[in-house]
Amino acid sequence: MRFQRIIQTLSLATFLGLLLYAAHPYPDGLVTDFFLRLDPLIAVGTMVTVRGVLTDLLPAVVVILCALLVGRIFCGHICPMGTTIDLGESVLLSRKKAPSKASSYEATSRYRPLKYLLLAIILGAATLSVSLVYLASPISLITRLYGLSLYGAACLGADAALEAVAPLLSALGLRELAYLQVPQRAFAANLFVVALFAGILLAALVQPRFWCRNLCPAGAILAIFSRRPLIRRHVGESCTACRRCIRECPTGAIGDDPCTTVHSECIVCLRCQEICPENAISFFGARTGEKNLKPENPGRRAVVIAAGTGLLAGAMVRTGFGNTRRGNREHSYTGPTLIRPPGTMPEADFLSLCVRCGECVKACPTNTLQPVWLEAGLDGIFTPKLHTRWAACAVQCHACGEVCPTNAIRRLPLVEKNHAKIGTAWIVRQNCLVWEQDKKCLVCDEVCPYNAVSFQAVPDHKNAVPFVVENRCIGCGWCESKCPVQGSAAIRVNVIGEIRLASGSYRERAKEFGLVFRTKDNRIDKLAPGTFDNQSVSPAPKQDTGRPAEEKPNGGLPPGFIAE
């Protein structure tokens, strides 16, 4: 096997292994988002968007600087997107090589400026703090493909296979294995992700590795730094101009004269060196008489127009009616059901930082995290939210923060995460079996980990009815997900009272707002050691308004609500 294929195989296996471990319980010391931190576009685009340096993304800066030494070796050996495209092309496309005239750089340079223009559009929008990185980041795209679409399909296939062999396992006396099941995972927009990658793969019908040659903005960044790398292709005098290297080059980086090379397009796959019958090609040693071609230049006017297009797109997003950034940075407008993961940065900062890789969605053990479409505005597409009717937020888990490469979801210890209020439950009385039909039902109280549901007697009802105690409710969604009412639940979570901090302690803020989160039986170690206040809280008295009375320690507002 060729050296490049060995490295690609190991790199893809490492990427998939890390993605598999991006789950709860999160393994200590393992950086499952490592490949996302290597993406040059994520690093450059996000840092421009937030106007600051993100230390977690410094590995990508190292990748960019390495391009000065070894060119676009990241594209040819490390990038899982490129490896996946190579695998797809080997399966879908004929192995017949195009003639050398059709494979040379001059014949394939038509679309190459597009990647620079796409990069200019993304950076133009980033200057207005609008992140379009997710549209074209290769690692973000491939993480969504494997982590959402293919992972869900693999779980379904594995469970079907276990079901098929269950009778055989029973006959062999392996009854324990016969009852094994693989938890099923469902993800919003997975068909769109597959369709997008299918388009990227089918573009290879026009040119091999069409995405890498012509569209990848991360490749454009590396190409800018790879004009004359220290380690680069050189052709010696023994070349007989057989042109085999031109036909075999996967990115068309060799000119019509096989002695010429466009180094910014070369991915250092070493294929030309391996197949040269005269051993005339080397990547080290003397370079006397070296012949190089100039890369295709998109033109200053085209770059300016592209950057202006990005600025205009950013302005349209920021001034759109559905824009969630309206208001100040800590209290931006969001829809009532846009429940973000605990520890999420304030909305404006979150939208600038989130690269929509979907790793948090894949890592969520209950499958409640889902990518959204237009619910968060145009610049919120593919950002995560809790679908609390589908499932709840696991109390002992904060994998979403652990796997986030840009800290859009803060990495919080459980002691902090379990004080990060993400919303408040409220009861829709006309849907409630007790309120509307006077039937016995205690489900919401039984499943609430925080004792935030109180059943009390009211006039005209023989059964006690539920109330939500707001300063005990963290918005986890257990009540909504388990509500037995068909369709819309009788108890629902909305964003009222959510706390989102860019820095500082959630415990201290919760204490300031009079919030008390603890387990029902006062065993503070049930959720996380040292997490909850162990002081007793007296039951809230009845009130004719339909809500239990509580102290108003926050300027007269109900507990859990933030005073401006």
XYZ file of C-alpha atoms in Angstrom, residues 90-518:
429
model
C -12.856 4.763 -6.132
C -16.286 3.141 -5.773
C -18.394 5.326 -8.046
C -16.038 6.357 -10.811
C -14.249 4.433 -13.510
C -10.538 3.890 -12.964
C -9.832 4.924 -16.537
C -7.567 7.963 -16.555
C -8.283 10.994 -18.706
C -5.715 11.868 -21.420
C -2.811 13.976 -20.246
C -3.983 16.967 -22.297
C -7.288 16.952 -20.377
C -5.565 16.405 -16.993
C -2.955 19.146 -17.089
C -3.208 22.240 -14.937
C -3.908 24.475 -17.908
C -6.857 22.300 -18.969
C -8.369 22.097 -15.456
C -7.840 25.613 -14.135
C -11.267 26.988 -15.073
C -12.940 26.572 -11.677
C -9.932 26.950 -9.385
C -10.511 30.638 -8.451
C -13.867 29.694 -6.919
C -12.289 28.572 -3.644
C -10.618 31.954 -3.174
C -13.870 33.776 -3.922
C -15.785 31.567 -1.494
C -13.148 32.309 1.143
C -13.547 36.049 0.475
C -17.341 35.766 0.901
C -16.978 33.972 4.249
C -14.413 36.457 5.566
C -16.522 39.380 4.327
C -19.511 38.161 6.326
C -17.234 37.443 9.300
C -16.312 41.122 9.545
C -19.943 41.720 10.570
C -19.746 38.856 13.105
C -21.856 36.588 10.890
C -20.325 33.129 10.669
C -20.725 31.316 7.341
C -17.920 28.899 8.179
C -20.349 25.994 8.462
C -21.260 26.277 4.769
C -17.830 25.193 3.537
C -15.632 24.002 6.392
C -14.460 20.548 5.247
C -14.109 19.107 8.765
C -17.453 20.529 9.865
C -19.155 19.085 6.773
C -17.616 15.641 7.148
C -18.350 15.581 10.895
C -22.027 16.199 10.147
C -21.997 13.425 7.528
C -20.470 10.777 9.784
C -21.788 12.021 13.129
C -25.411 12.590 12.145
C -26.369 10.801 8.945
C -24.115 7.724 8.819
C -24.012 7.201 12.587
C -27.815 7.069 12.782
C -27.953 4.668 9.826
C -25.235 2.488 11.398
C -27.194 2.231 14.666
C -30.280 1.187 12.720
C -28.328 -1.407 10.712
C -26.601 -2.831 13.775
C -29.883 -3.242 15.628
C -31.477 -4.921 12.607
C -28.521 -7.314 12.354
C -28.796 -8.228 16.038
C -32.504 -8.864 15.622
C -31.836 -11.097 12.616
C -29.286 -13.281 14.435
C -31.211 -13.383 17.724
C -32.819 -16.814 16.981
C -29.391 -18.262 16.164
C -27.899 -16.846 19.373
C -30.776 -18.328 21.377
C -30.267 -21.712 19.719
C -26.595 -21.589 20.642
C -27.486 -20.897 24.260
C -26.309 -17.271 24.131
C -29.567 -15.832 25.414
C -27.950 -12.765 26.947
C -26.581 -11.737 23.543
C -29.938 -12.485 21.900
C -31.530 -9.662 23.883
C -28.918 -7.040 23.016
C -30.240 -3.866 21.416
C -28.545 -0.867 19.873
C -30.182 2.436 20.906
C -31.678 4.159 17.889
C -30.710 7.718 17.010
C -32.716 10.203 14.961
C -31.373 13.512 13.654
C -33.062 16.417 11.950
C -31.771 17.405 8.495
C -29.775 14.202 7.991
C -31.158 13.779 4.459
C -30.002 17.294 3.601
C -26.504 16.471 4.874
C -26.371 13.324 2.728
C -27.679 15.187 -0.325
C -25.040 17.895 0.119
C -22.214 15.379 0.304
C -23.656 13.462 -2.645
C -23.418 16.686 -4.650
C -19.783 17.111 -3.580
C -19.049 13.532 -4.608
C -20.871 13.728 -7.935
C -18.894 16.850 -8.829
C -15.999 14.423 -9.333
C -17.692 13.536 -12.623
C -16.464 16.935 -13.826
C -12.996 16.673 -12.260
C -11.452 14.284 -9.715
C -11.456 15.826 -6.241
C -13.522 18.707 -7.581
C -14.216 19.968 -4.057
C -10.554 19.989 -3.053
C -9.380 21.584 -6.289
C -12.008 24.246 -6.760
C -14.308 24.869 -3.802
C -12.651 24.194 -0.444
C -11.902 27.531 1.324
C -9.675 25.734 3.838
C -7.647 24.523 0.852
C -7.554 28.113 -0.406
C -5.979 29.258 2.869
C -3.341 26.539 2.638
C -2.772 27.316 -1.051
C -1.964 30.928 -0.212
C 0.816 29.704 2.094
C 2.003 27.018 -0.321
C 3.192 29.077 -3.270
C 6.801 27.934 -2.799
C 7.053 25.513 0.119
C 10.429 24.295 1.285
C 9.578 20.695 0.350
C 8.137 20.698 -3.167
C 8.098 18.786 -6.439
C 11.149 18.933 -8.688
C 11.700 17.155 -12.020
C 15.250 16.224 -13.060
C 16.848 16.119 -16.482
C 16.207 12.396 -16.869
C 12.512 13.062 -17.537
C 11.431 11.613 -20.908
C 8.122 13.494 -20.973
C 6.039 10.322 -20.872
C 3.330 12.460 -19.216
C 2.192 9.656 -16.973
C 2.513 11.925 -13.941
C 0.039 14.363 -15.505
C -2.580 11.643 -15.921
C -2.100 10.349 -12.374
C -2.068 13.666 -10.487
C -5.315 13.766 -8.398
C -5.459 17.563 -8.272
C -4.125 18.475 -11.715
C -1.184 20.364 -10.241
C 1.198 19.497 -13.123
C 1.302 21.620 -16.232
C 1.220 20.517 -19.844
C 4.992 20.399 -19.574
C 5.531 17.631 -16.975
C 8.526 19.512 -15.598
C 6.274 22.346 -14.403
C 4.242 22.375 -11.173
C 1.747 24.647 -9.448
C 2.828 24.062 -5.860
C -0.243 25.713 -4.336
C -2.366 22.955 -5.893
C -0.039 20.060 -5.047
C -1.211 17.943 -2.079
C 2.147 16.146 -1.784
C 0.579 12.739 -2.391
C 3.906 11.581 -3.948
C 2.009 9.646 -6.619
C 4.025 11.228 -9.440
C 7.284 10.228 -7.771
C 6.137 6.638 -7.242
C 5.023 6.000 -10.837
C 7.829 7.826 -12.662
C 9.657 5.178 -14.746
C 12.855 7.258 -14.830
C 12.924 8.244 -11.147
C 13.170 11.813 -12.344
C 10.851 13.313 -9.722
C 11.880 14.198 -6.180
C 10.587 16.373 -3.368
C 13.984 16.943 -1.751
C 17.418 17.898 -2.948
C 18.711 20.420 -5.470
C 16.292 22.449 -7.573
C 18.479 23.918 -10.282
C 16.548 24.874 -13.372
C 13.206 24.429 -11.610
C 10.156 25.247 -13.729
C 6.994 26.446 -12.029
C 3.633 27.672 -13.220
C 1.838 30.603 -11.664
C -1.438 29.615 -9.968
C -4.714 30.829 -11.395
C -5.418 34.315 -10.072
C -9.086 35.166 -9.400
C -8.353 38.845 -9.997
C -8.515 41.758 -7.607
C -11.906 42.915 -8.840
C -13.457 39.459 -8.376
C -12.068 39.212 -4.836
C -13.412 42.659 -3.933
C -16.827 41.764 -5.351
C -16.829 38.475 -3.435
C -15.867 40.188 -0.173
C -18.559 42.786 -0.803
C -21.059 39.999 -1.389
C -20.105 38.538 1.984
C -20.547 41.929 3.636
C -23.946 42.325 2.027
C -24.975 38.833 3.086
C -23.871 39.589 6.641
C -25.816 42.840 6.635
C -28.955 41.097 5.356
C -28.653 38.463 8.068
C -28.102 41.029 10.822
C -31.064 43.159 9.705
C -33.448 40.286 8.932
C -36.686 40.170 10.927
C -35.894 36.686 12.194
C -32.494 37.770 13.479
C -32.018 36.580 17.059
C -29.304 39.153 17.832
C -31.726 41.984 18.468
C -31.369 43.474 21.943
C -28.185 43.573 23.987
C -25.616 40.796 23.928
C -26.870 39.079 27.101
C -30.581 39.272 26.317
C -30.925 38.736 22.583
C -34.331 37.839 21.242
C -34.954 34.142 20.717
C -38.088 32.149 20.008
C -39.925 30.749 23.046
C -38.973 27.143 22.253
C -35.348 27.764 21.213
C -33.872 25.953 24.204
C -30.097 25.985 23.917
C -27.812 23.452 25.659
C -26.763 24.295 29.231
C -23.665 26.452 29.324
C -24.304 27.998 25.905
C -22.771 31.431 25.404
C -25.117 34.421 25.044
C -26.892 34.174 21.695
C -24.854 36.769 19.803
C -21.560 35.208 20.904
C -22.922 31.706 20.382
C -23.887 32.356 16.753
C -20.451 33.815 16.066
C -18.619 30.874 17.652
C -20.716 27.877 16.612
C -19.404 26.136 13.471
C -22.431 23.812 13.201
C -20.283 20.692 13.156
C -23.021 18.664 14.867
C -20.598 16.998 17.277
C -22.642 18.116 20.288
C -25.778 16.711 18.634
C -24.073 13.358 18.115
C -22.661 13.333 21.658
C -25.995 13.956 23.385
C -26.944 10.671 25.132
C -30.698 11.308 25.132
C -30.851 12.520 21.503
C -32.665 15.691 22.578
C -30.145 17.986 20.846
C -31.128 18.593 17.223
C -29.962 21.018 14.519
C -32.460 23.751 13.688
C -33.418 25.376 10.404
C -34.825 28.913 10.456
C -36.032 28.931 14.049
C -32.896 30.843 15.071
C -32.817 33.090 11.998
C -30.693 32.749 8.878
C -27.440 32.810 10.826
C -28.704 30.155 13.218
C -29.163 27.357 10.674
C -27.775 24.026 11.949
C -27.182 25.358 15.462
C -28.267 22.960 18.248
C -31.400 23.166 20.385
C -33.133 20.871 22.851
C -36.214 19.136 21.477
C -37.734 18.644 24.922
C -40.843 16.863 23.676
C -38.570 14.236 22.121
C -36.230 13.759 25.074
C -34.781 15.536 28.094
C -31.353 16.830 29.041
C -29.464 14.189 31.034
C -28.692 15.463 34.520
C -25.253 13.886 34.891
C -24.023 14.764 31.395
C -22.359 17.755 29.814
C -20.783 16.073 26.809
C -22.018 18.850 24.505
C -19.655 21.328 26.168
C -16.771 18.872 26.216
C -16.876 18.242 22.454
C -17.410 21.844 21.285
C -14.227 22.973 19.453
C -14.842 26.723 19.765
C -16.273 26.909 23.302
C -19.625 28.083 21.940
C -20.919 25.736 24.639
C -18.729 26.268 27.672
C -16.870 23.321 29.194
C -18.484 23.266 32.598
C -18.043 20.813 35.442
C -21.300 19.193 36.499
C -21.405 21.353 39.595
C -21.763 24.376 37.271
C -23.776 22.743 34.485
C -26.526 21.725 36.893
C -27.018 25.362 37.850
C -27.202 26.581 34.234
C -30.915 27.280 33.900
C -31.961 26.820 30.259
C -35.674 27.584 30.613
C -38.777 27.137 32.715
C -41.625 24.666 32.444
C -45.223 25.879 32.355
C -48.523 24.016 32.395
C -51.036 24.210 29.560
C -54.137 23.581 31.625
C -56.478 22.810 28.740
C -54.159 19.902 27.776
C -53.570 18.609 31.298
C -55.440 15.457 32.308
C -55.783 16.722 35.878
C -56.683 20.334 35.195
C -58.999 19.700 32.256
C -60.494 16.257 32.975
C -59.866 15.919 36.731
C -58.097 12.573 36.183
C -55.271 11.309 38.335
C -51.808 11.869 36.842
C -48.525 12.411 38.652
C -46.050 11.783 35.825
C -44.512 15.260 35.672
C -43.864 15.261 39.420
C -42.516 11.708 39.425
C -39.934 12.302 36.677
C -38.767 15.801 37.671
C -35.215 15.468 39.065
C -35.390 18.867 40.774
C -38.730 18.622 42.632
C -40.006 21.574 40.595
C -43.604 20.305 40.262
C -45.939 20.713 43.212
C -49.399 19.084 43.403
C -51.964 21.021 45.420
C -55.683 20.960 46.093
C -57.822 23.578 44.370
C -61.562 24.231 44.422
C -63.778 22.227 42.027
C -61.176 19.444 41.587
C -61.224 16.198 43.546
C -57.630 15.487 42.510
C -54.647 17.653 43.365
C -53.433 19.633 40.355
C -49.838 20.434 39.284
C -48.050 23.771 39.627
C -44.500 24.602 38.532
C -42.233 26.074 41.193
C -40.165 28.343 38.958
C -37.137 28.793 41.191
C -36.619 25.013 41.302
C -37.092 24.418 37.557
C -33.923 24.307 35.469
C -35.709 23.600 32.165
C -34.300 20.101 31.614
C -37.497 18.876 29.898
C -38.027 15.596 31.734
C -41.609 16.585 32.497
C -42.416 17.494 28.883
C -40.755 14.428 27.377
C -42.649 12.034 29.655
C -46.056 13.774 29.633
C -48.594 11.066 28.624
C -50.807 13.487 26.675
C -50.792 12.755 22.957
C -49.426 15.468 20.650
C -48.335 18.657 22.399
C -47.507 18.067 26.035
C -49.536 19.519 28.858
C -46.344 20.807 30.458
C -43.798 22.522 28.222
C -40.446 24.244 28.526
C -39.747 27.701 27.149
C -36.796 30.068 27.461
C -38.223 32.214 30.232
C -35.635 32.653 32.950
C -32.704 31.096 31.060
C -29.223 32.042 32.232
C -26.422 32.319 29.672
C -23.038 33.575 30.789
C -19.979 34.316 28.658
C -17.877 33.940 31.802
C -18.324 33.550 35.518
C -20.043 31.051 37.769
C -23.531 29.686 37.159
C -23.730 28.660 40.806
C -23.154 32.201 41.954
C -25.657 33.602 39.461
C -28.270 31.024 40.469
C -27.759 31.941 44.111
C -28.099 35.614 43.232
C -31.444 34.966 41.532
C -32.779 32.837 44.367
C -32.735 29.583 42.413
C -32.604 26.329 44.400
C -31.831 23.116 42.502
C -31.717 19.859 44.437
